[in-house]
Coordinates of C-alpha atoms and ligand atoms in Angstrom, one line a residue:
M265 CA -0.1 0.0 0.0
C266 CA 1.4 3.4 -1.0
G267 CA 5.2 3.6 -1.5
I268 CA 7.5 6.4 -0.7
I269 CA 11.0 7.0 -2.1
G270 CA 13.1 10.3 -1.5
Y271 CA 16.7 11.1 -2.4
V272 CA 19.2 13.8 -1.8
G273 CA 22.8 13.7 -2.6
S274 CA 25.1 14.0 -5.9
R275 CA 23.3 11.4 -8.0
K276 CA 20.8 12.4 -10.7
V277 CA 17.8 12.0 -8.8
Y278 CA 15.3 11.1 -11.6
P279 CA 16.5 7.6 -12.3
V280 CA 16.8 6.9 -8.5
L281 CA 13.2 7.8 -8.1
M282 CA 12.0 5.9 -11.0
K283 CA 14.0 2.8 -10.2
G284 CA 12.7 3.2 -6.6
L285 CA 9.0 3.5 -7.8
Y286 CA 9.4 0.2 -9.8
R287 CA 10.7 -1.5 -6.8
L288 CA 7.8 -0.4 -4.7
E289 CA 5.3 -1.4 -7.2
Y290 CA 4.6 -4.7 -5.5
R291 CA 2.9 -2.9 -2.5
G292 CA -0.1 -2.2 -4.7
Y293 CA -1.1 1.1 -6.0
D294 CA -3.2 2.9 -8.5
S295 CA -1.3 6.1 -9.3
A296 CA 2.3 7.4 -9.4
G297 CA 4.1 10.7 -9.2
L298 CA 7.4 12.7 -8.3
A299 CA 8.6 16.0 -7.6
L300 CA 12.3 17.3 -8.0
I301 CA 14.1 20.4 -7.9
N302 CA 15.4 21.4 -11.1
D303 CA 16.0 25.3 -10.5
D304 CA 12.3 25.3 -9.4
L305 CA 10.4 22.7 -7.8
Q306 CA 8.8 20.6 -10.6
L307 CA 5.8 18.1 -10.0
Y308 CA 4.5 15.3 -12.3
K309 CA 1.9 12.6 -11.6
T310 CA -0.5 10.4 -13.1
H311 CA -3.2 7.7 -12.6
G312 CA -2.2 4.3 -13.6
K313 CA 1.1 2.6 -13.5
V314 CA 4.7 3.7 -13.0
S315 CA 5.3 3.0 -16.5
D316 CA 2.6 5.5 -17.5
L317 CA 4.3 8.2 -15.5
E318 CA 7.7 7.3 -17.1
N319 CA 6.1 7.3 -20.8
R320 CA 4.6 11.0 -19.8
L321 CA 8.0 12.2 -18.8
R322 CA 10.0 10.9 -21.5
G323 CA 11.9 13.5 -23.3
K324 CA 11.6 16.1 -20.5
A325 CA 14.9 17.6 -19.1
L326 CA 14.6 16.1 -15.6
E327 CA 17.7 17.3 -14.1
G328 CA 18.3 17.7 -10.2
T329 CA 19.8 15.9 -7.3
V330 CA 17.0 16.0 -4.8
G331 CA 13.4 14.7 -5.2
I332 CA 10.7 12.7 -3.8
A333 CA 8.3 10.1 -5.4
H334 CA 5.3 7.9 -4.5
T335 CA 2.9 5.4 -5.5
R336 CA -0.6 5.9 -4.2
W337 CA -3.3 3.3 -3.3
A338 CA -6.5 5.6 -2.7
T339 CA -8.1 6.0 0.5
H340 CA -9.5 9.6 0.3
G341 CA -10.6 10.5 -3.1
E342 CA -10.8 8.4 -6.2
P343 CA -7.8 7.3 -8.0
N344 CA -7.0 10.0 -10.5
D345 CA -4.3 12.3 -11.6
I346 CA -5.2 15.2 -9.2
N347 CA -5.4 13.1 -6.1
A348 CA -2.1 11.2 -7.2
H349 CA 0.9 12.3 -4.8
P350 CA 3.0 14.7 -4.5
H351 CA 0.9 17.4 -3.4
F352 CA 2.0 21.0 -3.6
S353 CA 1.4 23.7 -1.1
P354 CA -0.5 26.9 -2.1
S355 CA 2.8 28.7 -3.0
K356 CA 4.1 25.6 -4.9
K357 CA 7.3 25.9 -3.1
L358 CA 6.9 22.8 -0.9
A359 CA 5.4 19.5 -1.9
I360 CA 4.7 16.4 0.2
I361 CA 4.2 12.5 -0.3
H362 CA 2.3 10.8 2.5
N363 CA 1.2 7.2 3.4
G364 CA -1.5 6.6 6.0
I365 CA -4.6 8.5 7.0
I366 CA -5.1 12.0 8.6
E367 CA -8.3 11.4 10.5
N368 CA -9.0 15.0 11.4
Y369 CA -8.4 16.2 8.0
N370 CA -11.9 17.5 7.4
T371 CA -11.9 19.9 10.3
L372 CA -8.5 21.1 9.4
K373 CA -9.6 21.5 5.9
E374 CA -12.6 23.5 6.9
E375 CA -10.5 25.8 9.1
L376 CA -8.1 26.4 6.2
I377 CA -10.9 27.1 3.9
N378 CA -12.3 29.7 6.1
R379 CA -9.1 31.4 6.0
G380 CA -9.2 31.5 2.3
Y381 CA -7.3 28.5 1.0
T382 CA -8.3 26.4 -1.8
F383 CA -7.7 22.8 -2.6
Q384 CA -7.1 20.9 -5.9
S385 CA -7.6 17.4 -4.7
D386 CA -9.9 15.4 -2.4
T387 CA -6.9 14.1 -0.3
D388 CA -6.1 14.4 3.3
T389 CA -2.5 14.9 2.1
E390 CA -2.9 18.3 0.5
V391 CA -4.6 19.4 3.7
L392 CA -1.3 18.6 5.6
I393 CA 1.0 20.5 3.2
H394 CA -1.2 23.5 3.3
L395 CA -1.1 23.4 7.0
I396 CA 2.7 23.2 7.1
E397 CA 2.9 26.1 4.9
D398 CA 0.3 28.1 6.7
I399 CA 2.4 27.5 9.9
Q400 CA 5.7 28.5 8.1
L401 CA 4.2 31.9 7.2
N402 CA 2.1 32.6 10.5
E403 CA 4.7 31.6 12.8
N404 CA 7.5 32.9 10.8
T405 CA 9.4 29.6 11.2
D406 CA 11.5 27.4 9.1
I407 CA 10.3 24.5 7.3
F408 CA 11.6 21.8 9.8
E409 CA 9.8 23.5 12.6
A410 CA 6.7 24.0 10.6
V411 CA 6.6 20.2 9.7
R412 CA 7.1 19.4 13.3
I413 CA 4.4 21.9 14.7
A414 CA 1.9 20.7 12.1
L415 CA 2.4 17.2 13.0
N416 CA 1.1 18.0 16.6
H417 CA -2.1 19.2 15.0
I418 CA -3.0 15.8 13.2
Y419 CA -4.4 12.6 14.3
G420 CA -4.0 9.4 12.3
A421 CA -1.2 7.6 10.8
Y422 CA 1.6 8.9 8.4
A423 CA 4.8 8.5 6.9
I424 CA 5.6 11.7 4.9
V425 CA 8.5 13.4 3.1
V426 CA 8.6 17.1 2.4
I427 CA 10.7 18.8 -0.3
S428 CA 11.1 22.6 -0.3
Q429 CA 12.3 24.9 -3.2
D430 CA 14.0 27.2 -0.5
Y431 CA 15.9 24.2 0.9
P432 CA 17.2 22.6 -2.1
D433 CA 19.8 20.5 -0.2
T434 CA 17.3 19.1 2.4
L435 CA 14.5 16.5 2.8
I436 CA 12.3 16.3 5.7
A437 CA 10.6 12.9 6.8
A438 CA 8.5 11.9 9.8
K439 CA 6.2 9.1 10.7
K440 CA 3.6 7.6 13.0
G441 CA 2.0 4.2 12.4
S442 CA 3.4 3.7 8.8
P443 CA 7.0 2.8 8.4
L444 CA 9.8 4.8 7.0
V445 CA 13.3 3.8 6.6
I446 CA 16.5 6.2 6.0
G447 CA 19.3 4.8 4.0
L448 CA 22.7 6.4 4.6
G449 CA 25.2 6.7 1.7
E450 CA 28.4 8.8 1.3
D451 CA 26.8 12.4 1.7
E452 CA 23.7 11.1 0.4
F453 CA 20.4 9.6 1.8
F454 CA 17.5 7.7 0.5
I455 CA 14.1 7.8 2.3
A456 CA 11.7 4.9 1.6
S457 CA 8.7 2.9 3.2
D458 CA 10.5 -0.2 2.9
A459 CA 14.2 -1.2 2.3
S460 CA 13.6 -2.5 -1.4
P461 CA 14.3 0.8 -3.2
I462 CA 17.5 1.4 -1.0
V463 CA 19.2 -1.8 -0.9
E464 CA 21.1 -1.5 -4.2
Y465 CA 22.8 1.7 -2.8
T466 CA 23.4 1.2 1.0
K467 CA 23.0 -1.4 3.6
N468 CA 23.2 1.2 6.3
V469 CA 19.7 2.3 7.5
V470 CA 18.0 4.0 10.3
Y471 CA 14.3 3.1 10.9
L472 CA 12.4 6.1 12.2
D473 CA 10.2 5.3 15.4
D474 CA 6.7 6.9 15.8
E475 CA 6.5 10.7 16.1
E476 CA 10.0 11.2 14.9
V477 CA 10.9 13.9 12.5
A478 CA 14.2 13.4 10.5
T479 CA 16.1 16.0 8.3
V480 CA 18.7 14.8 6.0
N481 CA 20.9 17.0 3.7
R482 CA 23.6 16.6 0.9
Q483 CA 26.3 17.6 3.5
G484 CA 25.8 14.1 5.2
E485 CA 23.9 15.2 8.0
L486 CA 20.9 13.4 9.5
K487 CA 19.0 14.9 12.6
I488 CA 16.1 13.4 14.4
K489 CA 13.7 15.1 16.7
T490 CA 10.5 13.9 18.2
T491 CA 7.3 15.7 17.4
R492 CA 7.7 17.1 21.0
N493 CA 10.9 18.7 20.1
Q494 CA 13.5 16.2 21.8
E495 CA 16.7 15.3 20.1
K496 CA 17.2 11.7 19.4
T497 CA 20.4 9.8 18.4
P498 CA 20.1 7.9 15.0
Y499 CA 20.5 4.3 15.5
I500 CA 22.3 3.0 12.4
Q501 CA 21.2 -0.9 11.6
K502 CA 22.7 -3.0 8.6
L503 CA 20.2 -4.4 6.2
E504 CA 20.5 -8.0 5.7
L505 CA 18.4 -8.0 2.4
Q506 CA 20.0 -9.2 -0.8
L507 CA 19.3 -7.4 -4.2
S508 CA 18.7 -10.8 -5.8
A509 CA 15.9 -11.6 -3.2
I510 CA 13.7 -8.6 -4.8
E511 CA 14.3 -9.6 -8.3
K512 CA 12.5 -12.1 -10.6
S513 CA 15.7 -14.4 -11.2
G514 CA 14.4 -15.6 -14.6
F515 CA 10.8 -16.4 -13.3
P516 CA 8.0 -14.7 -15.3
H517 CA 6.4 -13.5 -12.1
F518 CA 7.5 -13.0 -8.4
M519 CA 4.6 -15.3 -7.4
L520 CA 6.0 -18.2 -9.3
K521 CA 9.4 -17.4 -8.1
E522 CA 8.1 -17.3 -4.3
I523 CA 6.1 -20.7 -4.8
Y524 CA 9.3 -22.3 -6.0
E525 CA 11.3 -20.8 -3.2
Q526 CA 9.2 -22.8 -0.5
P527 CA 11.4 -25.8 -0.1
R528 CA 14.1 -23.2 1.0
S529 CA 11.9 -20.7 2.9
I530 CA 10.5 -23.6 5.0
N531 CA 13.9 -25.1 5.5
D532 CA 15.1 -21.5 6.7
S533 CA 12.4 -21.2 8.9
M534 CA 13.0 -24.5 10.6
R535 CA 16.8 -24.0 10.7
G536 CA 18.3 -23.8 14.2
R537 CA 15.0 -24.5 15.7
L538 CA 14.5 -28.2 14.9
N539 CA 17.3 -30.4 15.8
V540 CA 16.1 -33.9 15.1
S541 CA 19.2 -35.8 16.2
K542 CA 19.1 -34.1 19.8
G543 CA 15.3 -34.4 19.7
I544 CA 14.7 -31.0 20.5
V545 CA 12.5 -28.2 19.1
S546 CA 13.5 -24.6 20.5
L547 CA 12.6 -21.2 19.4
G548 CA 15.2 -18.8 20.6
G549 CA 12.9 -15.8 20.3
I550 CA 10.2 -17.2 22.7
I551 CA 12.3 -19.4 25.0
D552 CA 11.7 -17.0 27.9
Y553 CA 8.0 -17.1 27.4
E554 CA 7.5 -21.1 27.3
Q555 CA 6.4 -21.0 30.9
K556 CA 3.8 -18.4 30.1
F557 CA 2.5 -20.6 27.3
I558 CA 2.4 -23.4 29.6
N559 CA 0.4 -21.7 32.0
A560 CA -1.7 -19.7 29.7
R561 CA -5.5 -19.5 30.1
R562 CA -5.9 -19.1 26.3
I563 CA -3.9 -18.3 23.1
I564 CA -5.7 -15.7 21.0
I565 CA -4.3 -15.6 17.5
V566 CA -4.9 -12.3 15.3
G567 CA -4.1 -11.7 11.9
C568 CA -5.6 -10.6 8.5
G569 CA -6.0 -12.3 5.1
T570 CA -3.6 -15.1 4.5
S571 CA -2.1 -14.6 7.9
W572 CA -5.4 -15.2 9.4
H573 CA -5.7 -18.5 7.6
A574 CA -2.3 -19.4 9.1
G575 CA -3.7 -18.5 12.5
M576 CA -6.6 -20.9 11.7
V577 CA -4.0 -23.7 11.1
G578 CA -2.5 -22.6 14.3
E579 CA -5.8 -23.1 16.2
Y580 CA -5.8 -26.8 15.2
L581 CA -2.1 -27.3 16.0
F582 CA -2.2 -25.7 19.3
E583 CA -5.5 -27.2 20.7
D584 CA -4.3 -30.7 19.2
L585 CA -0.8 -30.6 20.6
T586 CA -0.8 -28.4 23.6
R587 CA -4.5 -28.5 24.8
I588 CA -4.4 -24.9 25.1
P589 CA -7.7 -23.3 24.2
V590 CA -7.4 -21.1 21.1
K591 CA -9.4 -18.3 19.5
V592 CA -8.6 -17.0 16.2
E593 CA -9.7 -13.5 15.5
Y594 CA -9.7 -11.2 12.5
A595 CA -7.7 -8.3 13.8
S596 CA -10.0 -5.7 12.4
E597 CA -13.0 -7.1 14.5
F598 CA -10.9 -7.9 17.5
R599 CA -9.5 -4.3 17.8
Y600 CA -13.1 -2.7 17.9
R601 CA -15.3 -5.1 19.7
N602 CA -14.2 -4.7 23.3
P603 CA -12.9 -8.2 23.6
V604 CA -12.4 -10.1 26.9
I605 CA -8.6 -10.3 27.3
Y606 CA -7.0 -11.7 30.5
E607 CA -3.5 -11.1 31.7
D608 CA -2.8 -14.8 31.4
D609 CA -3.9 -14.9 27.7
I610 CA -1.2 -15.1 25.1
V611 CA -1.9 -13.1 21.9
V612 CA 0.0 -14.3 18.9
A613 CA 0.1 -11.6 16.1
I614 CA 0.7 -13.2 12.5
S615 CA 1.8 -10.8 9.9
Q616 CA 4.0 -11.1 6.9
S617 CA 4.8 -7.4 6.4
G618 CA 4.6 -6.7 10.2
E619 CA 2.8 -3.4 9.2
T620 CA -0.9 -4.3 8.8
A621 CA -2.7 -1.4 10.6
D622 CA -5.4 -3.5 12.1
T623 CA -3.0 -6.3 13.4
L624 CA -0.8 -3.6 15.0
A625 CA -3.8 -2.0 16.7
A626 CA -4.9 -5.4 17.9
V627 CA -1.7 -5.9 19.5
E628 CA -1.7 -2.5 21.2
L629 CA -5.1 -3.3 22.5
A630 CA -4.0 -6.5 24.0
K631 CA -0.9 -5.2 25.3
S632 CA -2.8 -2.5 27.1
K633 CA -5.0 -5.2 28.8
G634 CA -2.0 -6.8 30.2
A635 CA -1.8 -9.9 27.8
T636 CA 1.5 -11.4 26.6
I637 CA 2.2 -10.5 22.8
I638 CA 3.9 -13.0 20.7
G639 CA 4.7 -12.0 17.1
I640 CA 5.1 -14.2 14.1
C641 CA 6.5 -11.7 11.3
N642 CA 8.5 -11.9 8.4
V643 CA 10.0 -8.6 7.9
V644 CA 12.8 -7.9 10.3
G645 CA 12.2 -4.7 12.5
S646 CA 8.7 -4.1 11.3
S647 CA 6.2 -2.4 13.5
I648 CA 4.4 -5.5 14.8
A649 CA 7.8 -7.2 15.5
R650 CA 8.9 -4.2 17.6
A651 CA 5.4 -3.8 19.3
T652 CA 5.4 -7.4 20.8
H653 CA 6.9 -8.8 23.9
A654 CA 8.8 -11.5 22.1
G655 CA 8.4 -13.4 18.9
S656 CA 10.2 -15.4 16.0
Y657 CA 10.7 -14.4 12.4
T658 CA 9.6 -16.6 9.6
H659 CA 12.6 -16.0 7.4
A660 CA 10.8 -16.6 4.2
G661 CA 12.8 -13.8 2.6
P662 CA 11.0 -10.8 0.9
E663 CA 7.7 -11.6 -0.7
I664 CA 7.0 -9.3 -3.5
G665 CA 3.9 -10.9 -5.0
V666 CA 0.8 -9.4 -3.5
A667 CA -0.6 -12.9 -2.9
S668 CA 0.9 -14.6 -0.1
T669 CA 2.5 -17.9 -0.8
K670 CA 6.1 -18.4 0.8
A671 CA 5.0 -16.5 3.8
F672 CA 2.0 -18.5 4.5
T673 CA 3.7 -21.8 4.6
A674 CA 6.7 -20.3 6.7
Q675 CA 3.8 -19.0 9.1
V676 CA 2.5 -22.4 9.4
T677 CA 6.0 -24.0 9.8
L678 CA 6.6 -21.6 12.8
L679 CA 3.3 -22.2 14.2
T680 CA 4.0 -26.1 14.1
L681 CA 7.5 -25.6 15.8
M682 CA 5.8 -23.4 18.3
A683 CA 3.0 -26.1 19.1
L684 CA 5.6 -28.9 19.2
S685 CA 7.9 -27.0 21.5
I686 CA 5.2 -26.0 24.0
A687 CA 3.7 -29.3 23.8
D688 CA 6.8 -31.1 24.5
N689 CA 7.7 -28.7 27.4
K690 CA 4.1 -29.0 28.7
G691 CA 4.0 -32.8 28.4
T692 CA 0.8 -32.9 26.4
L693 CA 2.5 -35.2 23.7
S694 CA 3.9 -38.5 24.0
K695 CA 7.6 -38.7 23.4
S696 CA 7.2 -41.2 20.7
R697 CA 4.6 -39.0 19.0
F698 CA 6.8 -36.1 19.3
Y699 CA 9.8 -37.8 17.9
Q700 CA 7.5 -39.2 14.9
L701 CA 6.5 -35.7 14.2
I702 CA 9.7 -34.0 14.4
N703 CA 11.1 -36.7 12.2
E704 CA 8.5 -36.1 9.6
M705 CA 8.9 -32.5 10.0
E706 CA 12.4 -32.6 8.6
T707 CA 11.3 -34.4 5.6
I708 CA 8.7 -31.6 4.6
P709 CA 11.1 -29.2 2.6
A710 CA 11.9 -32.4 0.4
K711 CA 8.3 -33.2 -0.1
V712 CA 7.5 -29.7 -0.9
E713 CA 10.2 -30.0 -3.6
K714 CA 8.6 -33.2 -5.0
T715 CA 5.1 -31.4 -4.9
L716 CA 6.3 -28.6 -7.2
E717 CA 7.0 -31.5 -9.9
L718 CA 3.3 -31.3 -10.2
N719 CA 3.4 -27.8 -11.8
G720 CA 3.0 -29.2 -15.4
N721 CA -0.2 -31.1 -14.5
I722 CA -1.7 -28.3 -12.6
K723 CA -1.0 -26.1 -15.8
E724 CA -3.0 -28.6 -17.8
L725 CA -5.8 -28.5 -15.3
A726 CA -5.8 -24.7 -15.3
K727 CA -6.3 -24.9 -19.1
I728 CA -9.7 -26.7 -18.4
F729 CA -10.8 -24.6 -15.8
H730 CA -9.8 -21.1 -16.4
K731 CA -13.0 -19.8 -17.9
C732 CA -15.1 -20.8 -15.0
R733 CA -17.0 -18.2 -13.1
N734 CA -17.2 -19.8 -9.6
F735 CA -15.0 -22.3 -7.5
L736 CA -15.9 -24.0 -4.3
Y737 CA -13.0 -25.3 -1.9
L738 CA -13.7 -27.9 0.6
G739 CA -11.7 -29.2 3.4
R740 CA -12.1 -30.6 7.0
G741 CA -10.0 -30.4 10.1
Y742 CA -6.5 -29.2 9.3
N743 CA -7.5 -28.9 5.7
F744 CA -10.5 -26.5 6.3
P745 CA -8.3 -23.4 6.8
L746 CA -6.5 -24.5 3.6
A747 CA -9.8 -24.6 1.7
L748 CA -10.3 -20.9 2.7
E749 CA -6.6 -20.0 1.7
G750 CA -7.2 -21.9 -1.8
A751 CA -10.2 -19.9 -2.4
L752 CA -8.6 -16.6 -1.3
K753 CA -5.7 -17.1 -3.5
L754 CA -8.0 -17.7 -6.7
K755 CA -10.0 -14.7 -6.0
E756 CA -7.2 -12.4 -5.3
I757 CA -5.4 -13.0 -8.5
S758 CA -7.9 -14.5 -11.0
Y759 CA -10.9 -12.4 -10.0
I760 CA -12.8 -15.8 -10.1
H761 CA -15.5 -15.9 -7.2
A762 CA -14.5 -18.7 -5.0
E763 CA -15.5 -19.9 -1.6
G764 CA -13.9 -22.1 0.9
Y765 CA -16.1 -24.2 3.1
P766 CA -15.7 -26.9 5.7
A767 CA -16.8 -30.0 3.8
A768 CA -19.5 -30.9 5.8
E769 CA -21.1 -27.4 5.9
M770 CA -21.5 -27.6 2.3
K771 CA -24.9 -29.2 3.0
H772 CA -26.1 -26.1 4.7
G773 CA -26.0 -23.8 1.8
P774 CA -23.4 -24.1 -0.8
I775 CA -24.7 -27.4 -2.2
A776 CA -27.4 -25.5 -3.7
L777 CA -24.8 -23.9 -6.2
I778 CA -23.5 -27.2 -7.4
D779 CA -24.1 -28.1 -11.1
E780 CA -22.0 -29.1 -14.0
E781 CA -20.4 -25.6 -14.2
M782 CA -19.2 -25.6 -10.7
P783 CA -15.7 -27.0 -10.1
V784 CA -15.1 -28.3 -6.5
V785 CA -11.7 -28.5 -5.1
V786 CA -11.6 -30.9 -2.4
I787 CA -8.6 -31.6 -0.1
A788 CA -9.1 -35.3 0.5
T789 CA -5.9 -36.5 2.0
K790 CA -5.7 -39.7 4.0
K791 CA -6.1 -39.6 7.8
G792 CA -8.0 -37.1 9.5
A793 CA -11.7 -36.9 8.4
Y794 CA -10.9 -38.8 5.1
D795 CA -14.0 -41.3 5.2
K796 CA -16.3 -38.2 5.9
V797 CA -14.6 -36.1 3.0
L798 CA -15.4 -39.2 0.8
S799 CA -19.1 -38.9 1.7
N800 CA -18.9 -35.1 0.8
I801 CA -17.3 -36.0 -2.6
Q802 CA -20.2 -38.3 -3.4
E803 CA -22.6 -35.6 -2.4
V804 CA -20.9 -33.2 -5.1
K805 CA -20.8 -35.9 -7.6
A806 CA -24.7 -36.8 -7.1
R807 CA -25.3 -33.2 -8.3
K808 CA -23.0 -33.3 -11.3
G809 CA -20.3 -31.1 -9.8
T810 CA -16.8 -31.5 -11.2
I811 CA -14.4 -32.8 -8.5
I812 CA -10.6 -31.7 -8.6
A813 CA -9.4 -33.8 -5.5
L814 CA -6.0 -33.3 -3.6
V815 CA -5.1 -36.9 -2.5
T816 CA -2.5 -38.9 -0.8
E817 CA -0.1 -40.6 -3.3
G818 CA -1.5 -43.9 -4.2
D819 CA -5.1 -43.4 -3.2
Q820 CA -7.5 -45.5 -5.4
T821 CA -10.9 -44.7 -3.8
V822 CA -11.0 -40.9 -4.3
K823 CA -9.5 -41.5 -8.0
K824 CA -12.6 -43.6 -8.9
L825 CA -15.0 -40.8 -7.8
A826 CA -13.0 -37.6 -8.7
D827 CA -12.8 -36.1 -12.1
H828 CA -9.2 -34.9 -11.7
V829 CA -6.7 -36.0 -8.9
I830 CA -3.5 -34.3 -7.7
E831 CA -1.5 -36.9 -5.8
L832 CA 0.6 -35.4 -2.9
P833 CA 3.4 -37.1 -0.9
E834 CA 2.2 -38.8 2.1
T835 CA 2.7 -37.1 5.3
D836 CA 1.2 -36.5 8.9
E837 CA -2.1 -34.8 8.8
I838 CA -0.5 -31.9 10.7
F839 CA 1.8 -31.2 7.7
V840 CA -1.0 -31.6 4.9
P841 CA -1.6 -27.8 5.1
I842 CA 2.0 -27.1 3.9
I843 CA 2.3 -29.5 1.3
A844 CA -1.2 -29.1 0.0
S845 CA -0.7 -25.3 -0.3
I846 CA 1.7 -25.9 -3.4
P847 CA -1.0 -27.2 -5.7
L848 CA -3.6 -24.8 -4.7
Q849 CA -1.0 -21.8 -5.4
L850 CA 0.1 -23.2 -8.5
L851 CA -3.7 -23.6 -9.7
S852 CA -4.6 -20.1 -8.9
Y853 CA -1.4 -18.9 -10.5
H854 CA -1.8 -20.6 -13.9
I855 CA -5.6 -19.8 -14.0
A856 CA -4.6 -16.2 -13.4
V857 CA -1.9 -16.2 -16.1
L858 CA -4.4 -17.8 -18.6
R859 CA -6.8 -15.2 -17.9
G860 CA -4.3 -12.4 -18.5
C861 CA -4.5 -11.1 -14.9
N862 CA -1.8 -9.0 -13.4
V863 CA -0.7 -11.8 -11.1
D864 CA 1.8 -9.7 -9.0
Q865 CA -0.2 -6.9 -8.7
P866 CA -3.8 -7.7 -8.6
R867 CA -6.3 -4.9 -9.0
N868 CA -7.2 -2.9 -6.0
L869 CA -5.1 -5.0 -3.5
A870 CA -2.1 -3.9 -1.6
K871 CA 0.7 -6.0 -0.2
S872 CA 0.9 -4.1 3.1
V873 CA -2.3 -2.6 4.3
T874 CA -1.1 0.2 6.5
V875 CA -4.6 1.7 6.7
E876 CA -7.6 0.3 8.6
Ligands
G6P101 C1 -3.0 -8.0 2.4 C2 -2.2 -8.9 1.5 C3 -2.4 -10.5 1.9 C4 -2.0 -10.5 3.2 C5 -2.9 -9.5 4.3 C6 -2.2 -9.4 5.7 O1 -4.5 -8.2 2.2 O2 -2.7 -8.8 0.1 O3 -1.7 -11.1 1.1 O4 -2.2 -11.8 3.8 O5 -2.7 -8.1 3.7 O6 -1.0 -8.9 5.6 P1 0.3 -9.3 6.6 O7 1.5 -8.5 6.1 O8 -0.2 -8.7 7.9 O9 0.4 -10.7 6.7

């Protein structure tokens, strides 16, 4: 969601901004723009893609060494040229880019209108830059002070960068609620909403904290103050991100690359945590909290989207293995419904980006009620990771495709490790079952590798089904959350309507939809509720539905009933959600490609949802 890149230094700024915008595309956006100082402050923006902006700017003399650029995902005001960022101040001497939402923008706007200001756009952002200039003029202060004072008047979330024609050597940045990172080069600075546009230039970064305002200049100075005017010392960190991790490496899409990365990302998530020869599962990040888990009254898992689905798998895992009662909550509902939270509850927040606004708010709420908060995040140093008491990173590597794939399997991997470790310490799992499970877990990356060999078959299936208008996904037990995730993946990237259902619930509604036109994907692996799922398949067949079944290798029973089968390597039922994710991801991917959809950047979706 909305991307920011700013630069000041001795390089030509235009190529830095343009490359940065392309790197930020994965976050999801609907318009793009930039402003740079080339004698005066120049501003260009358009609705559409970064390539549209680039085409529009072809042939223009875009000199200058300081500038800001933005990809916008509309919140206030429709996606059009005028609402795109940057936004000018009334004098056109200042421009701003902004991620987040200014909640009191209407009141501020009315005040400014009463004082004679006019606005071009419908955005909250334009209100802020007007306010900054108003303060600068009326309080006769410099731009840095004006930004700081203005931020004390606004409510909501923001990451902003301001550029001023009168201060052509400087950029000003600030954040609250939305992330902002500053890259430090040799007498040059990069400011961005995440490290992806920075990593090819420098590995030295400073993550701004909430309510901090930074100024950077081409003399190599970085100064940070809080919005309450306290000086802060910048804490420089080393980026571990590699450039190759954010490039496609020969794959046609990031999504396919990330699907194929799963044997490694699952392995990386287990490395140093699963030690089969010693018979130990140990998560360093939560080791001091094991006793809290053992004594926990409940585990409440919060997340959004795919992370919420991982949380649902977590519910089955924790209850099954640790016997601790679990609730899984949409973070967006949890935060607003006055939930009952006890001090001996453990809240597990799951988030790939670590920036999802609702999940972050749910964490803050649970923390304020005294619960212990454990994070499962992928992005190191992200807001949720920092807001939790403890946690473990998934080590999936950067996920660029908007539809989550490797992050999901890494989240499930971590939840499995967590549940195993707590169950072992709590004594709710016999030693023999524990050893059986950890031995099996070690084989999962190889089984995922083997499952990826199904890609060709699944592509053929996609050719048969890519024109369908509806899909149903069914599963039971551990495979129910997977049915939800399979349906979500298809919806997100192919725009086909799909529903996930617990197989037995089909009889209470969805069965009415079944006819020859309706493909039904059933996860029908051995063990668990296999026999029951067989009956559900019969029910679909009796109504002429088409069955695509995910079965355990060698299964003959379902083969006789289903129209198409995808055979998966045999594993324990607790690991099926990881293995069976692969064909579901590949099916959605190939269907979306055949339908000509923008797989990595589906319409209207954002990778990191930093507004509620
Ligand atoms: C967006 C993304 C999803 C993701 C969800 C939660 O909707 O498109 O892929 O699952 O946000 O994101 P998080 O970063 O918190 O896991």
